[in-house]
CSV table of C-alpha atoms and ligand atoms in Angstrom, one decimal:
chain,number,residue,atom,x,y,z
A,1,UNK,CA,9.0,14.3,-12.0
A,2,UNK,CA,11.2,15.0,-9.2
A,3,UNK,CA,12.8,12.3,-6.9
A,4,UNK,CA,10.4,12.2,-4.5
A,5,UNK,CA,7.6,11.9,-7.0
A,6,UNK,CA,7.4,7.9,-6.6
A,7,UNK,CA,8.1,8.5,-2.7
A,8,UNK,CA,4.8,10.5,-2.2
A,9,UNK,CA,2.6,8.3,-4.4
A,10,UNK,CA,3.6,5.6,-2.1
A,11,UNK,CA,2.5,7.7,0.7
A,12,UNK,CA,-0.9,7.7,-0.7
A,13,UNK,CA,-1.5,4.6,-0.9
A,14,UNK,CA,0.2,3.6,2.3
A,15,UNK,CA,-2.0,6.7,3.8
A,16,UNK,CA,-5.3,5.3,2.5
A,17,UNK,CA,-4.7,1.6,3.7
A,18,UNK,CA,-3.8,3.4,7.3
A,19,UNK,CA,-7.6,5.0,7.0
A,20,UNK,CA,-8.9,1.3,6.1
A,21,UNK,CA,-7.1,0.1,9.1
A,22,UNK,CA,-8.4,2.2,11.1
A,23,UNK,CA,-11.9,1.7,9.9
A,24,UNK,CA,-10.9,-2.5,10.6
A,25,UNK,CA,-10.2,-1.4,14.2
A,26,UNK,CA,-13.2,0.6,14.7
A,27,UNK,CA,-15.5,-2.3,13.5
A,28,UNK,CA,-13.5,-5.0,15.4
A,29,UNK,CA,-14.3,-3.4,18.5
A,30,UNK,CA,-18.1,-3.1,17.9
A,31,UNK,CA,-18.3,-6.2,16.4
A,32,UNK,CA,-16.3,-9.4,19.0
A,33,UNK,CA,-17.7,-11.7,15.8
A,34,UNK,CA,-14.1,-10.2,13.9
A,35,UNK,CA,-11.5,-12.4,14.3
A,36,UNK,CA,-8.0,-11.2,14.8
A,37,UNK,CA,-6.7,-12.8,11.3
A,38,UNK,CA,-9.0,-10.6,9.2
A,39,UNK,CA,-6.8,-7.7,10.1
A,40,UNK,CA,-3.7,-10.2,8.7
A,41,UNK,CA,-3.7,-8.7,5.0
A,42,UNK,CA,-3.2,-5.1,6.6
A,43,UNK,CA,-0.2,-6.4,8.3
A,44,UNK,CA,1.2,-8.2,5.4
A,45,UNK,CA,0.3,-5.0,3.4
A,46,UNK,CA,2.5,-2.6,6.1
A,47,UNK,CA,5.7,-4.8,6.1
A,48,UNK,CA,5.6,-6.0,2.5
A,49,UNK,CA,4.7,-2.6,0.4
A,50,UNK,CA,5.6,-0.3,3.6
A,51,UNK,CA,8.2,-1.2,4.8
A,52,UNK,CA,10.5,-3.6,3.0
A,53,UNK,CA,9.3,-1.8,-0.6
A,54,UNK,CA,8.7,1.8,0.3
A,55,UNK,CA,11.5,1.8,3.4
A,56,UNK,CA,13.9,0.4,1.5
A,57,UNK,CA,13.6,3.3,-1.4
A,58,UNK,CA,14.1,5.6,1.1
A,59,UNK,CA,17.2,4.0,3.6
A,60,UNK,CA,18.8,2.7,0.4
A,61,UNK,CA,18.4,5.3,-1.9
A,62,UNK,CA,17.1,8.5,-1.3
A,63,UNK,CA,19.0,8.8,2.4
A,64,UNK,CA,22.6,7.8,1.4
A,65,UNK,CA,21.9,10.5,-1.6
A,66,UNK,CA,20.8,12.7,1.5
A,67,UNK,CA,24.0,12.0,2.9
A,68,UNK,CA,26.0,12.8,0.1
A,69,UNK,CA,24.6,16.3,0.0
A,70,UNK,CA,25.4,17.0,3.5
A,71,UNK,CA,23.1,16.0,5.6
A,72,UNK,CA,24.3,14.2,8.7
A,73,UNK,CA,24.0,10.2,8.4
A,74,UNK,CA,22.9,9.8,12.6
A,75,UNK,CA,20.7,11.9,14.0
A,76,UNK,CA,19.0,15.2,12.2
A,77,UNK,CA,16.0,14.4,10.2
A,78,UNK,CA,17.6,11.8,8.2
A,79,UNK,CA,18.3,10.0,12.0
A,80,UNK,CA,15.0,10.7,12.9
A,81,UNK,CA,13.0,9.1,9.8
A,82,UNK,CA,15.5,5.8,10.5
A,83,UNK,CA,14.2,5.9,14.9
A,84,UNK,CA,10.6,5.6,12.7
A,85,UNK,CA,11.0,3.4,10.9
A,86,UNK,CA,12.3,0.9,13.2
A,87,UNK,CA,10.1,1.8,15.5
A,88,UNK,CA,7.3,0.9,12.9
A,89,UNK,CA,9.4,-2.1,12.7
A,90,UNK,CA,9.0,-3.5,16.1
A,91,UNK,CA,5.4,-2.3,16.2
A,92,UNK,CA,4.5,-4.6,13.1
A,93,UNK,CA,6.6,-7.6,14.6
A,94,UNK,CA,4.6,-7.5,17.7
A,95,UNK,CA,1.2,-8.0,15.6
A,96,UNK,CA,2.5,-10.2,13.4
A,97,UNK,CA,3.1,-11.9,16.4
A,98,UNK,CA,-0.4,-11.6,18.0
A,99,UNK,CA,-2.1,-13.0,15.2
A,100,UNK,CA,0.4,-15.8,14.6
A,101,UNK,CA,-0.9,-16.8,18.7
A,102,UNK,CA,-4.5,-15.5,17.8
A,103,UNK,CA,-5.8,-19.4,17.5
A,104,UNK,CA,-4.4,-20.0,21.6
A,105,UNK,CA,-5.7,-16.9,22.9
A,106,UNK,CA,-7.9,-14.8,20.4
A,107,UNK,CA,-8.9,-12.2,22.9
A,108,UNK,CA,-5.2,-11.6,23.9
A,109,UNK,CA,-4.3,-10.9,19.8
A,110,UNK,CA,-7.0,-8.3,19.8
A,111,UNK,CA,-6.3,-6.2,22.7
A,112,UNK,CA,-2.4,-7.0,21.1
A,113,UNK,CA,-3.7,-5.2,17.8
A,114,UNK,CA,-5.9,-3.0,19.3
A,115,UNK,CA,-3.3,-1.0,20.9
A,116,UNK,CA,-0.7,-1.2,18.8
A,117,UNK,CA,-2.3,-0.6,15.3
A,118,UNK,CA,-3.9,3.0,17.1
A,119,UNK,CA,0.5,3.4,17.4
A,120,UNK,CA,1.6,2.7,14.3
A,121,UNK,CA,-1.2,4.5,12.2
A,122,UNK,CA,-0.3,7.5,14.7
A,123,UNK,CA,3.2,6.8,13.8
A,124,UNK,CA,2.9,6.2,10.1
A,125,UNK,CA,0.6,9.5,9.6
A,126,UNK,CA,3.2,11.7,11.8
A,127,UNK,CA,6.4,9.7,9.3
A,128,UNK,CA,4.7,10.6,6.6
A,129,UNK,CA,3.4,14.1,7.2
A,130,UNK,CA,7.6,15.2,8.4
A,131,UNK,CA,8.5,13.7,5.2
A,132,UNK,CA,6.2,15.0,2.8
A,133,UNK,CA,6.4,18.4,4.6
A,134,UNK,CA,9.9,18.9,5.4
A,135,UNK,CA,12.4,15.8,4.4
A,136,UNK,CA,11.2,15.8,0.4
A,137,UNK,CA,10.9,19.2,0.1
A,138,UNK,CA,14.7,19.4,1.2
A,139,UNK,CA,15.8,16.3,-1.1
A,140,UNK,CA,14.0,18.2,-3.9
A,141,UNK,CA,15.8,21.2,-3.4
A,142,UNK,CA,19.6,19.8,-2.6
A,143,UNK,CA,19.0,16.5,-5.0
A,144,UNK,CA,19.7,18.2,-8.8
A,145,UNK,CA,21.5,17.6,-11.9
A,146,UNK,CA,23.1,14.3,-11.4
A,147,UNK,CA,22.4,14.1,-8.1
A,148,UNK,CA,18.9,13.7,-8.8
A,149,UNK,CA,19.5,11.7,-11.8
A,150,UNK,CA,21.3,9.2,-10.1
A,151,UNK,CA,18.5,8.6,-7.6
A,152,UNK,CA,16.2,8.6,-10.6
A,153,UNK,CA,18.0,5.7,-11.9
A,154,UNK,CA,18.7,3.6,-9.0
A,155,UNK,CA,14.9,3.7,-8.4
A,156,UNK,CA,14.4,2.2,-11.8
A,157,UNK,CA,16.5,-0.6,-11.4
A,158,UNK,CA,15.1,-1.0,-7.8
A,159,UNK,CA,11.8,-1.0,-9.9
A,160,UNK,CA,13.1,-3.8,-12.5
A,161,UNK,CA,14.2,-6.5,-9.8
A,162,UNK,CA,12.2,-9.2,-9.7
A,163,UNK,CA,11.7,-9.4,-6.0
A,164,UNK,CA,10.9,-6.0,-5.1
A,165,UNK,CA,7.8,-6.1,-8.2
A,166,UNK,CA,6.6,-9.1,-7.1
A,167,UNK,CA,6.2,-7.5,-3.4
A,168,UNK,CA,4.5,-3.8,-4.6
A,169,UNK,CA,2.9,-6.0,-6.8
A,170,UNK,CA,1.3,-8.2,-4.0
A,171,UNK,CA,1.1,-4.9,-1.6
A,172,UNK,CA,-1.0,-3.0,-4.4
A,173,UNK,CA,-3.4,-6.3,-4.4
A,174,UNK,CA,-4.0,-6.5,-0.6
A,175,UNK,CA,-4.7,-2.9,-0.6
A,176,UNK,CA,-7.1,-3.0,-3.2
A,177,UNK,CA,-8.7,-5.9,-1.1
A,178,UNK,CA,-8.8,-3.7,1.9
A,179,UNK,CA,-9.8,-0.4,0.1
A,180,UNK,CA,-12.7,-2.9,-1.1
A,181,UNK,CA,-13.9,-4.2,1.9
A,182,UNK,CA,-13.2,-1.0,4.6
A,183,UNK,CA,-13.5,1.8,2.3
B,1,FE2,FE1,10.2,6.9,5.9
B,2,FE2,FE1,8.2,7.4,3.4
């Protein structure tokens, strides 16, 4: 186990709720019947097991260890990976927003969640693909020894506090909903 091992796993799971997503989109425009709260769990999903579980792995853990080892804190990849994310940030705000307005103007919310669920998955899936294909592949070779130990570790305890379960927890759920419904 390396420590990007519990990284990438996320990644899967994050990848194959983006392809249910996707699939929601897809049927919402063929079918105007779809309200735009069903798509609510995938939202919840994204900022609760997305962002503020898998995020917070990487910008508290695995970057500062990035850091440490020499990579620059602002701009360079690590830089880049932080513009994402907050990117996906504001993305996820604005249809958090559009279904929280969805009972006022329904029609509004979906064009709202049309256009920017096609740019986060776009986003997410391009995130991803530069981490798994360039950012781990450098933490795995510059993170060793007790370097990599220490990341190891604080991942743990991340693991052990109560909070953070009880959201992969709840994340793993909704996408098991969503894999059930959309797959
Ligand atoms: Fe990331
Ligand atoms: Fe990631």
């Amino acid at each position: 186990m390396t420590v990007t091992t519990n990284l990438r796993d996320d990644h899967d799971l994050i990848l194959t709720t983006l392809t249910c997503f996707t699939t929601a989109l897809t049927r919402a425009r063929s079918e105007p019947a779809v309200k735009p709260q069903e798509l609510a769990p995938f939202i919840e999903f994204f900022r609760g097991f997305a962002d503020q579980c898998h995020h917070a792995k990487e910008e508290l853990l695995l970057f500062p260890a990035l850091v440490r080892a020499g990579l620059p804190a602002h701009g360079g990849p690590v830089g880049c990976m932080l513009e994402e994310h907050q990117a996906g940030r504001t993305c996820l705000a604005t249809m958090h927003d559009a279904i929280a307005s969805a009972d006022d103007d329904p029609q509004g919310a979906m064009v709202t969640l049309q256009r920017q669920g096609a740019a986060y998955v776009e986003l997410l899936r391009s995130h991803i693909a530069k981490e798994n294909g360039v950012l781990f592949e450098m933490a795995d070779r510059l993170l060793r020894g007790d370097d990599a130990a220490r990341v190891l570790d604080d991942l743990r305890t991340l693991a052990a506090d109560t909070d953070h379960a009880a959201e992969d927890q709840r994340g793993r759920r909704l996408a098991a909903q969503m894999l059930d419904r959309y797959a």
